[in-house]
CSV table of C-alpha atoms in Angstrom, one decimal:
chain,number,residue,atom,x,y,z
A,1,UNK,CA,27.4,59.5,-191.2
A,2,UNK,CA,30.4,57.9,-189.5
A,3,UNK,CA,30.1,55.2,-187.0
A,4,UNK,CA,32.2,55.4,-183.9
A,5,UNK,CA,34.1,52.2,-183.2
A,6,UNK,CA,32.7,52.2,-179.7
A,7,UNK,CA,29.3,51.7,-181.2
A,8,UNK,CA,30.3,48.7,-183.2
A,9,UNK,CA,29.8,45.2,-181.9
A,10,UNK,CA,31.6,42.3,-183.6
A,11,UNK,CA,29.6,39.0,-183.2
A,12,UNK,CA,31.6,35.9,-183.4
A,13,UNK,CA,29.5,32.7,-183.4
A,14,UNK,CA,31.7,29.8,-182.3
A,15,UNK,CA,31.1,26.2,-181.6
A,16,UNK,CA,34.1,24.1,-180.4
A,17,UNK,CA,36.7,26.5,-181.8
A,18,UNK,CA,39.0,26.6,-178.8
A,19,UNK,CA,42.1,26.6,-181.0
A,20,UNK,CA,41.1,29.6,-183.2
A,21,UNK,CA,38.6,31.7,-181.2
A,22,UNK,CA,41.2,33.6,-179.1
A,23,UNK,CA,43.2,34.6,-182.2
A,24,UNK,CA,40.0,35.8,-183.9
A,25,UNK,CA,39.1,37.9,-180.9
A,26,UNK,CA,42.6,39.4,-180.7
A,27,UNK,CA,42.8,40.1,-184.4
A,28,UNK,CA,39.4,41.7,-184.4
A,29,UNK,CA,40.3,43.9,-181.4
A,30,UNK,CA,43.5,45.0,-183.2
A,31,UNK,CA,41.7,45.7,-186.5
A,32,UNK,CA,38.9,47.7,-184.8
A,33,UNK,CA,40.2,49.3,-181.6
A,34,UNK,CA,37.4,50.3,-179.3
A,35,UNK,CA,34.8,47.9,-180.6
A,36,UNK,CA,33.1,45.3,-178.4
A,37,UNK,CA,33.8,41.7,-179.4
A,38,UNK,CA,31.1,39.3,-178.4
A,39,UNK,CA,31.7,35.5,-178.8
A,40,UNK,CA,28.5,33.5,-178.9
A,41,UNK,CA,29.4,30.1,-177.7
A,42,UNK,CA,26.8,27.8,-179.1
A,43,UNK,CA,26.9,24.9,-176.7
A,44,UNK,CA,30.6,24.1,-177.1
A,45,UNK,CA,32.0,21.2,-175.2
A,46,UNK,CA,35.5,22.4,-175.2
A,47,UNK,CA,37.2,25.5,-173.8
A,48,UNK,CA,35.9,28.0,-176.4
A,49,UNK,CA,34.2,30.2,-173.8
A,50,UNK,CA,37.3,30.4,-171.5
A,51,UNK,CA,39.6,31.1,-174.4
A,52,UNK,CA,37.4,33.8,-175.7
A,53,UNK,CA,37.1,35.5,-172.3
A,54,UNK,CA,40.8,35.2,-171.8
A,55,UNK,CA,41.3,37.1,-175.1
A,56,UNK,CA,39.0,39.9,-173.8
A,57,UNK,CA,35.7,39.1,-175.4
A,58,UNK,CA,32.3,39.3,-173.9
A,59,UNK,CA,30.9,35.7,-174.1
A,60,UNK,CA,27.3,34.7,-174.5
A,61,UNK,CA,27.1,31.1,-173.7
A,62,UNK,CA,24.1,29.3,-175.1
A,63,UNK,CA,22.9,26.6,-172.6
A,64,UNK,CA,22.8,24.1,-175.4
A,65,UNK,CA,23.4,24.1,-179.1
A,66,UNK,CA,20.8,26.2,-180.8
A,67,UNK,CA,22.3,26.4,-184.3
A,68,UNK,CA,24.0,29.3,-186.0
A,69,UNK,CA,20.7,31.2,-186.6
A,70,UNK,CA,19.6,31.1,-182.9
A,71,UNK,CA,23.2,32.0,-181.8
A,72,UNK,CA,23.4,35.0,-184.2
A,73,UNK,CA,20.0,36.2,-183.1
A,74,UNK,CA,21.2,36.2,-179.5
A,75,UNK,CA,24.0,38.6,-180.7
A,76,UNK,CA,21.5,40.8,-182.4
A,77,UNK,CA,19.3,41.0,-179.3
A,78,UNK,CA,22.5,41.9,-177.3
A,79,UNK,CA,23.3,44.6,-179.9
A,80,UNK,CA,19.8,46.0,-179.8
A,81,UNK,CA,19.7,46.1,-176.0
A,82,UNK,CA,23.0,47.8,-175.7
A,83,UNK,CA,22.3,50.3,-178.4
A,84,UNK,CA,25.1,49.4,-180.9
A,85,UNK,CA,24.9,51.1,-184.3
A,86,UNK,CA,26.5,48.3,-186.2
A,87,UNK,CA,26.9,44.5,-185.7
A,88,UNK,CA,29.6,42.7,-187.7
A,89,UNK,CA,29.5,39.0,-188.0
A,90,UNK,CA,32.9,37.2,-188.1
A,91,UNK,CA,33.1,33.4,-188.0
A,92,UNK,CA,35.0,31.9,-185.0
A,93,UNK,CA,37.1,29.6,-187.2
A,94,UNK,CA,39.4,32.3,-188.4
A,95,UNK,CA,38.4,32.3,-192.1
A,96,UNK,CA,37.3,35.9,-192.2
A,97,UNK,CA,39.9,38.6,-192.4
A,98,UNK,CA,39.2,41.3,-189.6
A,99,UNK,CA,41.2,44.0,-191.5
A,100,UNK,CA,38.4,43.9,-194.1
A,101,UNK,CA,35.8,45.0,-191.5
A,102,UNK,CA,36.3,48.7,-192.1
A,103,UNK,CA,35.3,48.3,-195.8
A,104,UNK,CA,32.0,46.8,-194.6
A,105,UNK,CA,31.5,49.6,-192.1
A,106,UNK,CA,32.3,52.2,-194.8
A,107,UNK,CA,29.5,50.8,-196.9
A,108,UNK,CA,27.1,51.0,-193.9
A,109,UNK,CA,28.1,54.6,-193.4
A,110,UNK,CA,27.1,55.2,-197.0
A,111,UNK,CA,23.6,54.2,-196.1
A,112,UNK,CA,23.3,50.4,-196.5
A,113,UNK,CA,21.3,48.5,-194.0
A,114,UNK,CA,23.4,45.3,-194.4
A,115,UNK,CA,26.7,44.7,-196.2
A,116,UNK,CA,27.9,41.3,-197.2
A,117,UNK,CA,31.6,40.6,-197.6
A,118,UNK,CA,31.4,38.6,-200.9
A,119,UNK,CA,34.1,36.1,-201.8
A,120,UNK,CA,33.7,36.1,-205.5
A,121,UNK,CA,34.0,39.7,-206.4
A,122,UNK,CA,37.6,39.8,-207.4
A,123,UNK,CA,39.5,40.0,-204.2
A,124,UNK,CA,41.0,36.8,-202.8
A,125,UNK,CA,41.1,33.4,-204.5
A,126,UNK,CA,38.5,31.4,-202.7
A,127,UNK,CA,37.3,28.2,-204.4
A,128,UNK,CA,34.6,26.2,-202.8
A,129,UNK,CA,34.0,22.5,-203.5
A,130,UNK,CA,31.8,21.7,-206.5
A,131,UNK,CA,28.5,20.9,-204.7
A,132,UNK,CA,28.7,23.9,-202.5
A,133,UNK,CA,29.6,26.1,-205.4
A,134,UNK,CA,26.5,24.8,-207.2
A,135,UNK,CA,24.3,25.6,-204.2
A,136,UNK,CA,25.8,29.0,-203.8
A,137,UNK,CA,25.1,29.9,-207.5
A,138,UNK,CA,21.6,28.5,-207.1
A,139,UNK,CA,20.9,30.8,-204.1
A,140,UNK,CA,22.5,33.8,-205.7
A,141,UNK,CA,20.4,33.2,-208.8
A,142,UNK,CA,17.2,32.7,-206.8
A,143,UNK,CA,17.8,35.8,-204.7
A,144,UNK,CA,18.8,37.9,-207.7
A,145,UNK,CA,15.6,37.0,-209.4
A,146,UNK,CA,13.4,37.4,-206.4
A,147,UNK,CA,14.8,40.7,-205.1
A,148,UNK,CA,15.7,42.2,-208.5
A,149,UNK,CA,19.1,43.0,-207.1
A,150,UNK,CA,22.3,41.3,-208.0
A,151,UNK,CA,23.9,39.0,-205.4
A,152,UNK,CA,27.0,37.0,-205.8
A,153,UNK,CA,27.7,35.4,-202.5
A,154,UNK,CA,24.6,34.9,-200.4
A,155,UNK,CA,26.1,32.3,-198.1
A,156,UNK,CA,28.9,34.5,-196.8
A,157,UNK,CA,28.8,34.7,-193.1
A,158,UNK,CA,31.0,37.8,-193.2
A,159,UNK,CA,28.6,40.7,-193.0
A,160,UNK,CA,27.8,44.0,-191.2
A,161,UNK,CA,24.3,45.1,-190.2
A,162,UNK,CA,23.2,48.6,-189.3
A,163,UNK,CA,20.8,49.8,-186.7
A,164,UNK,CA,17.6,49.0,-188.6
A,165,UNK,CA,18.9,45.6,-189.5
A,166,UNK,CA,19.8,44.9,-185.9
A,167,UNK,CA,16.3,45.8,-184.8
A,168,UNK,CA,14.8,43.6,-187.5
A,169,UNK,CA,17.0,40.5,-186.8
A,170,UNK,CA,16.5,40.8,-183.1
A,171,UNK,CA,12.8,40.1,-183.8
A,172,UNK,CA,13.1,37.8,-186.8
A,173,UNK,CA,16.0,35.7,-187.8
A,174,UNK,CA,16.0,32.4,-189.7
A,175,UNK,CA,17.1,29.3,-187.8
A,176,UNK,CA,19.4,26.9,-189.6
A,177,UNK,CA,21.6,28.1,-192.5
A,178,UNK,CA,20.3,31.6,-192.1
A,179,UNK,CA,22.5,33.6,-194.4
A,180,UNK,CA,20.6,33.6,-197.8
A,181,UNK,CA,17.2,33.8,-196.1
A,182,UNK,CA,18.3,36.8,-193.9
A,183,UNK,CA,19.1,38.7,-197.1
A,184,UNK,CA,15.7,37.9,-198.5
A,185,UNK,CA,13.9,39.0,-195.3
A,186,UNK,CA,15.7,42.3,-195.3
A,187,UNK,CA,15.1,43.0,-199.0
A,188,UNK,CA,11.5,42.1,-198.7
A,189,UNK,CA,11.1,44.5,-195.8
A,190,UNK,CA,12.5,47.2,-198.1
A,191,UNK,CA,16.0,47.5,-196.6
A,192,UNK,CA,19.1,48.2,-198.5
A,193,UNK,CA,21.4,45.1,-198.8
A,194,UNK,CA,24.7,45.5,-200.6
A,195,UNK,CA,27.8,43.4,-201.3
A,196,UNK,CA,31.4,44.5,-201.2
A,197,UNK,CA,34.4,42.3,-202.2
A,198,UNK,CA,36.2,40.6,-199.3
A,199,UNK,CA,39.2,38.4,-199.0
A,200,UNK,CA,38.9,35.1,-197.2
A,201,UNK,CA,41.5,32.7,-195.7
A,202,UNK,CA,41.7,29.0,-195.5
A,203,UNK,CA,40.1,28.0,-192.2
A,204,UNK,CA,42.6,27.9,-189.3
A,205,UNK,CA,41.1,24.9,-187.6
A,206,UNK,CA,38.1,22.6,-187.7
A,207,UNK,CA,36.2,21.5,-190.8
A,208,UNK,CA,33.2,23.2,-192.4
A,209,UNK,CA,30.1,22.3,-190.5
A,210,UNK,CA,28.6,21.4,-193.9
A,211,UNK,CA,29.1,17.8,-195.0
A,212,UNK,CA,27.8,16.2,-198.3
A,213,UNK,CA,24.4,15.1,-197.0
A,214,UNK,CA,24.0,18.3,-195.1
A,215,UNK,CA,24.7,20.3,-198.2
A,216,UNK,CA,21.8,18.6,-199.9
A,217,UNK,CA,19.5,19.3,-196.9
A,218,UNK,CA,21.0,22.8,-196.8
A,219,UNK,CA,20.1,23.5,-200.4
A,220,UNK,CA,16.5,22.1,-200.2
A,221,UNK,CA,15.9,23.8,-196.9
A,222,UNK,CA,17.1,27.2,-198.0
A,223,UNK,CA,15.3,27.0,-201.4
A,224,UNK,CA,12.1,26.1,-199.6
A,225,UNK,CA,12.5,28.9,-197.1
A,226,UNK,CA,13.1,31.3,-200.0
A,227,UNK,CA,10.1,30.1,-201.9
A,228,UNK,CA,7.9,30.3,-198.7
A,229,UNK,CA,9.3,33.7,-198.0
A,230,UNK,CA,8.1,34.9,-201.3
A,231,UNK,CA,4.5,33.7,-200.8
A,232,UNK,CA,4.3,35.5,-197.4
A,233,UNK,CA,3.4,39.1,-197.0
A,234,UNK,CA,6.4,41.3,-196.8
A,235,UNK,CA,7.4,41.3,-193.1
A,236,UNK,CA,6.2,44.5,-191.4
A,237,UNK,CA,8.7,46.7,-189.6
A,238,UNK,CA,6.8,47.5,-186.5
A,239,UNK,CA,7.5,45.7,-183.3
A,240,UNK,CA,5.7,42.4,-183.0
A,241,UNK,CA,6.0,39.1,-181.4
A,242,UNK,CA,9.5,37.8,-181.5
A,243,UNK,CA,10.0,34.6,-183.4
B,1,UNK,CA,-26.5,-9.6,-187.7
B,2,UNK,CA,-23.5,-8.0,-186.2
B,3,UNK,CA,-20.2,-9.0,-187.8
B,4,UNK,CA,-17.0,-9.9,-186.0
B,5,UNK,CA,-15.1,-7.1,-187.5
B,6,UNK,CA,-17.7,-4.7,-186.3
B,7,UNK,CA,-17.5,-6.0,-182.7
B,8,UNK,CA,-13.7,-5.6,-182.9
B,9,UNK,CA,-13.9,-2.0,-184.2
B,10,UNK,CA,-16.5,-1.0,-181.7
B,11,UNK,CA,-14.4,-2.4,-178.8
B,12,UNK,CA,-11.3,-0.8,-180.3
B,13,UNK,CA,-12.7,2.7,-180.6
B,14,UNK,CA,-14.4,2.5,-177.2
B,15,UNK,CA,-11.0,1.5,-175.6
B,16,UNK,CA,-9.3,4.4,-177.3
B,17,UNK,CA,-11.9,6.8,-176.1
B,18,UNK,CA,-11.9,5.6,-172.6
B,19,UNK,CA,-8.1,5.7,-172.6
B,20,UNK,CA,-8.0,9.3,-173.8
B,21,UNK,CA,-10.6,10.4,-171.3
B,22,UNK,CA,-8.8,8.7,-168.5
B,23,UNK,CA,-5.5,10.4,-169.4
B,24,UNK,CA,-7.3,13.7,-169.5
B,25,UNK,CA,-8.9,13.0,-166.1
B,26,UNK,CA,-5.6,12.1,-164.5
B,27,UNK,CA,-4.1,15.3,-165.9
B,28,UNK,CA,-1.6,13.4,-168.1
B,29,UNK,CA,-3.0,14.7,-171.3
B,30,UNK,CA,-3.8,18.4,-171.5
B,31,UNK,CA,-7.3,19.2,-172.6
B,32,UNK,CA,-6.2,21.4,-175.6
B,33,UNK,CA,-4.3,18.5,-177.1
B,34,UNK,CA,-6.9,15.9,-176.3
B,35,UNK,CA,-9.6,17.4,-178.5
B,36,UNK,CA,-8.3,16.0,-181.8
B,37,UNK,CA,-7.8,12.7,-180.1
B,38,UNK,CA,-11.3,12.6,-178.8
B,39,UNK,CA,-12.6,13.6,-182.3
B,40,UNK,CA,-10.6,10.7,-183.8
B,41,UNK,CA,-12.0,8.2,-181.3
B,42,UNK,CA,-15.6,9.5,-181.7
B,43,UNK,CA,-15.5,9.3,-185.5
B,44,UNK,CA,-14.1,5.8,-185.4
B,45,UNK,CA,-16.9,4.8,-182.9
B,46,UNK,CA,-19.6,6.3,-185.0
B,47,UNK,CA,-18.4,4.5,-188.1
B,48,UNK,CA,-18.1,1.2,-186.2
B,49,UNK,CA,-21.6,1.5,-184.7
B,50,UNK,CA,-23.4,2.7,-187.8
B,51,UNK,CA,-22.5,0.2,-190.4
B,52,UNK,CA,-24.8,1.9,-193.0
B,53,UNK,CA,-22.8,5.1,-192.8
B,54,UNK,CA,-19.6,3.2,-193.5
B,55,UNK,CA,-21.1,1.4,-196.4
B,56,UNK,CA,-22.4,4.6,-197.9
B,57,UNK,CA,-19.1,6.3,-197.4
B,58,UNK,CA,-17.2,3.4,-198.9
B,59,UNK,CA,-19.5,3.4,-202.0
B,60,UNK,CA,-19.1,7.1,-202.3
B,61,UNK,CA,-15.3,7.0,-202.5
B,62,UNK,CA,-15.2,3.7,-204.4
B,63,UNK,CA,-14.0,1.2,-201.7
B,64,UNK,CA,-15.4,-2.3,-202.3
B,65,UNK,CA,-14.7,-3.7,-198.8
B,66,UNK,CA,-16.4,-1.3,-196.4
B,67,UNK,CA,-14.3,-2.1,-193.3
B,68,UNK,CA,-11.3,-0.8,-195.3
B,69,UNK,CA,-13.0,2.6,-195.3
B,70,UNK,CA,-12.7,2.5,-191.6
B,71,UNK,CA,-9.0,2.1,-191.9
B,72,UNK,CA,-8.9,5.0,-194.3
B,73,UNK,CA,-10.8,7.2,-191.9
B,74,UNK,CA,-8.5,6.2,-189.1
B,75,UNK,CA,-5.4,6.8,-191.1
B,76,UNK,CA,-6.6,10.3,-192.1
B,77,UNK,CA,-7.2,11.2,-188.5
B,78,UNK,CA,-3.8,9.8,-187.5
B,79,UNK,CA,-2.1,11.9,-190.2
B,80,UNK,CA,-3.9,14.9,-188.9
B,81,UNK,CA,-2.8,14.2,-185.4
B,82,UNK,CA,0.8,13.8,-186.4
B,83,UNK,CA,0.7,17.0,-188.4
B,84,UNK,CA,-0.8,18.7,-185.4
B,85,UNK,CA,2.1,17.5,-183.2
B,86,UNK,CA,4.6,18.7,-185.8
B,87,UNK,CA,3.1,22.1,-185.5
B,88,UNK,CA,3.3,21.9,-181.7
B,89,UNK,CA,6.9,20.7,-181.7
B,90,UNK,CA,7.9,23.6,-184.1
B,91,UNK,CA,6.3,26.1,-181.7
B,92,UNK,CA,8.0,24.5,-178.7
B,93,UNK,CA,11.3,24.5,-180.5
B,94,UNK,CA,10.9,28.3,-181.2
B,95,UNK,CA,10.0,29.0,-177.6
B,96,UNK,CA,12.9,26.9,-176.4
B,97,UNK,CA,15.3,28.8,-178.6
B,98,UNK,CA,14.0,32.1,-177.2
B,99,UNK,CA,14.5,30.9,-173.6
B,100,UNK,CA,18.0,29.7,-174.4
B,101,UNK,CA,18.8,33.2,-175.9
B,102,UNK,CA,17.4,35.0,-172.9
B,103,UNK,CA,19.3,32.7,-170.5
B,104,UNK,CA,22.6,33.4,-172.3
B,105,UNK,CA,22.0,37.2,-172.2
B,106,UNK,CA,21.0,37.1,-168.5
B,107,UNK,CA,24.0,35.0,-167.7
B,108,UNK,CA,26.3,37.6,-169.2
B,109,UNK,CA,24.5,40.4,-167.4
B,110,UNK,CA,24.9,38.7,-164.0
B,111,UNK,CA,28.6,38.2,-164.7
B,112,UNK,CA,29.0,41.8,-165.6
B,113,UNK,CA,27.2,43.0,-162.5
B,114,UNK,CA,29.3,40.7,-160.3
B,115,UNK,CA,32.5,42.1,-161.9
B,116,UNK,CA,31.3,45.7,-161.3
B,117,UNK,CA,30.7,44.8,-157.6
B,118,UNK,CA,34.1,43.4,-157.2
B,119,UNK,CA,35.8,46.3,-159.1
B,120,UNK,CA,33.7,49.0,-157.4
């Protein structure tokens, strides 16, 4: 099954990324002609929304900062309501390479429900700082054990989600640091989550939102969420109360 | 013979109860959130009035100075209250996020409709 580019929405969460967001939008539009680019402006205090609009993106402006999870979920609700077949997440800081998107889409076409562009599968030469690398390995190990599927890069924010995943995430999406937990939720619900190798660039501007103390909070929060997720009943797929 | 500490705890728990009920009466504290508070005040009052109950409770849990048991009971209820509020805050945060999302989506829809009106 091929997915028409017109049915693809690219979700770009951005917070105070006025220097890079326009380039990201233009680059995505060039790499995926016909696709809709939606920038989710998560309470920026700079000109992120204006820059994104000027570059031709649809902008969803959160009235205040709701965090990456809440912002992404807004994008999934948008995708669900407008009937998109695939939602691709690309960060607003320019570290993801839009020309890699077709590889993710291809994998969706082969039947995956969500495809993660993984940074450690050979392509590219991305090296994260030690503590973050430790956390990443920890999450990957935890998820690999819990889902009985092999995951290498569970924190990657470069991913594509198909129709069923969009429906699911519009209802239920984790709040802070959502990436590893989102994988677990989908796997537990019986969906097919895969990884493909993806290149990554040094960020064009801005620093990672994750500082030392936050990394520790991040690690504990995600591990707790994963542990709790395992003790809960597998999420049901029918429509329920949105959380 | 009524002890001084008993007088103080009776007055204290009575003040608490009256304050809570007054807040509910004036509509400053919603009934549903006042129930746990009223229970806290009532339990403290019962223990202050009925010294024998406090002694028995203290002996049962191994506290030598019975009035300390009153603090224990109070502390347990306060912990429960705080936990209760954490649950409420979590729920409010979730609802708040939903509202923010809906607002962002509606905002975009209005912008879209206005553009169509101008273009068309």
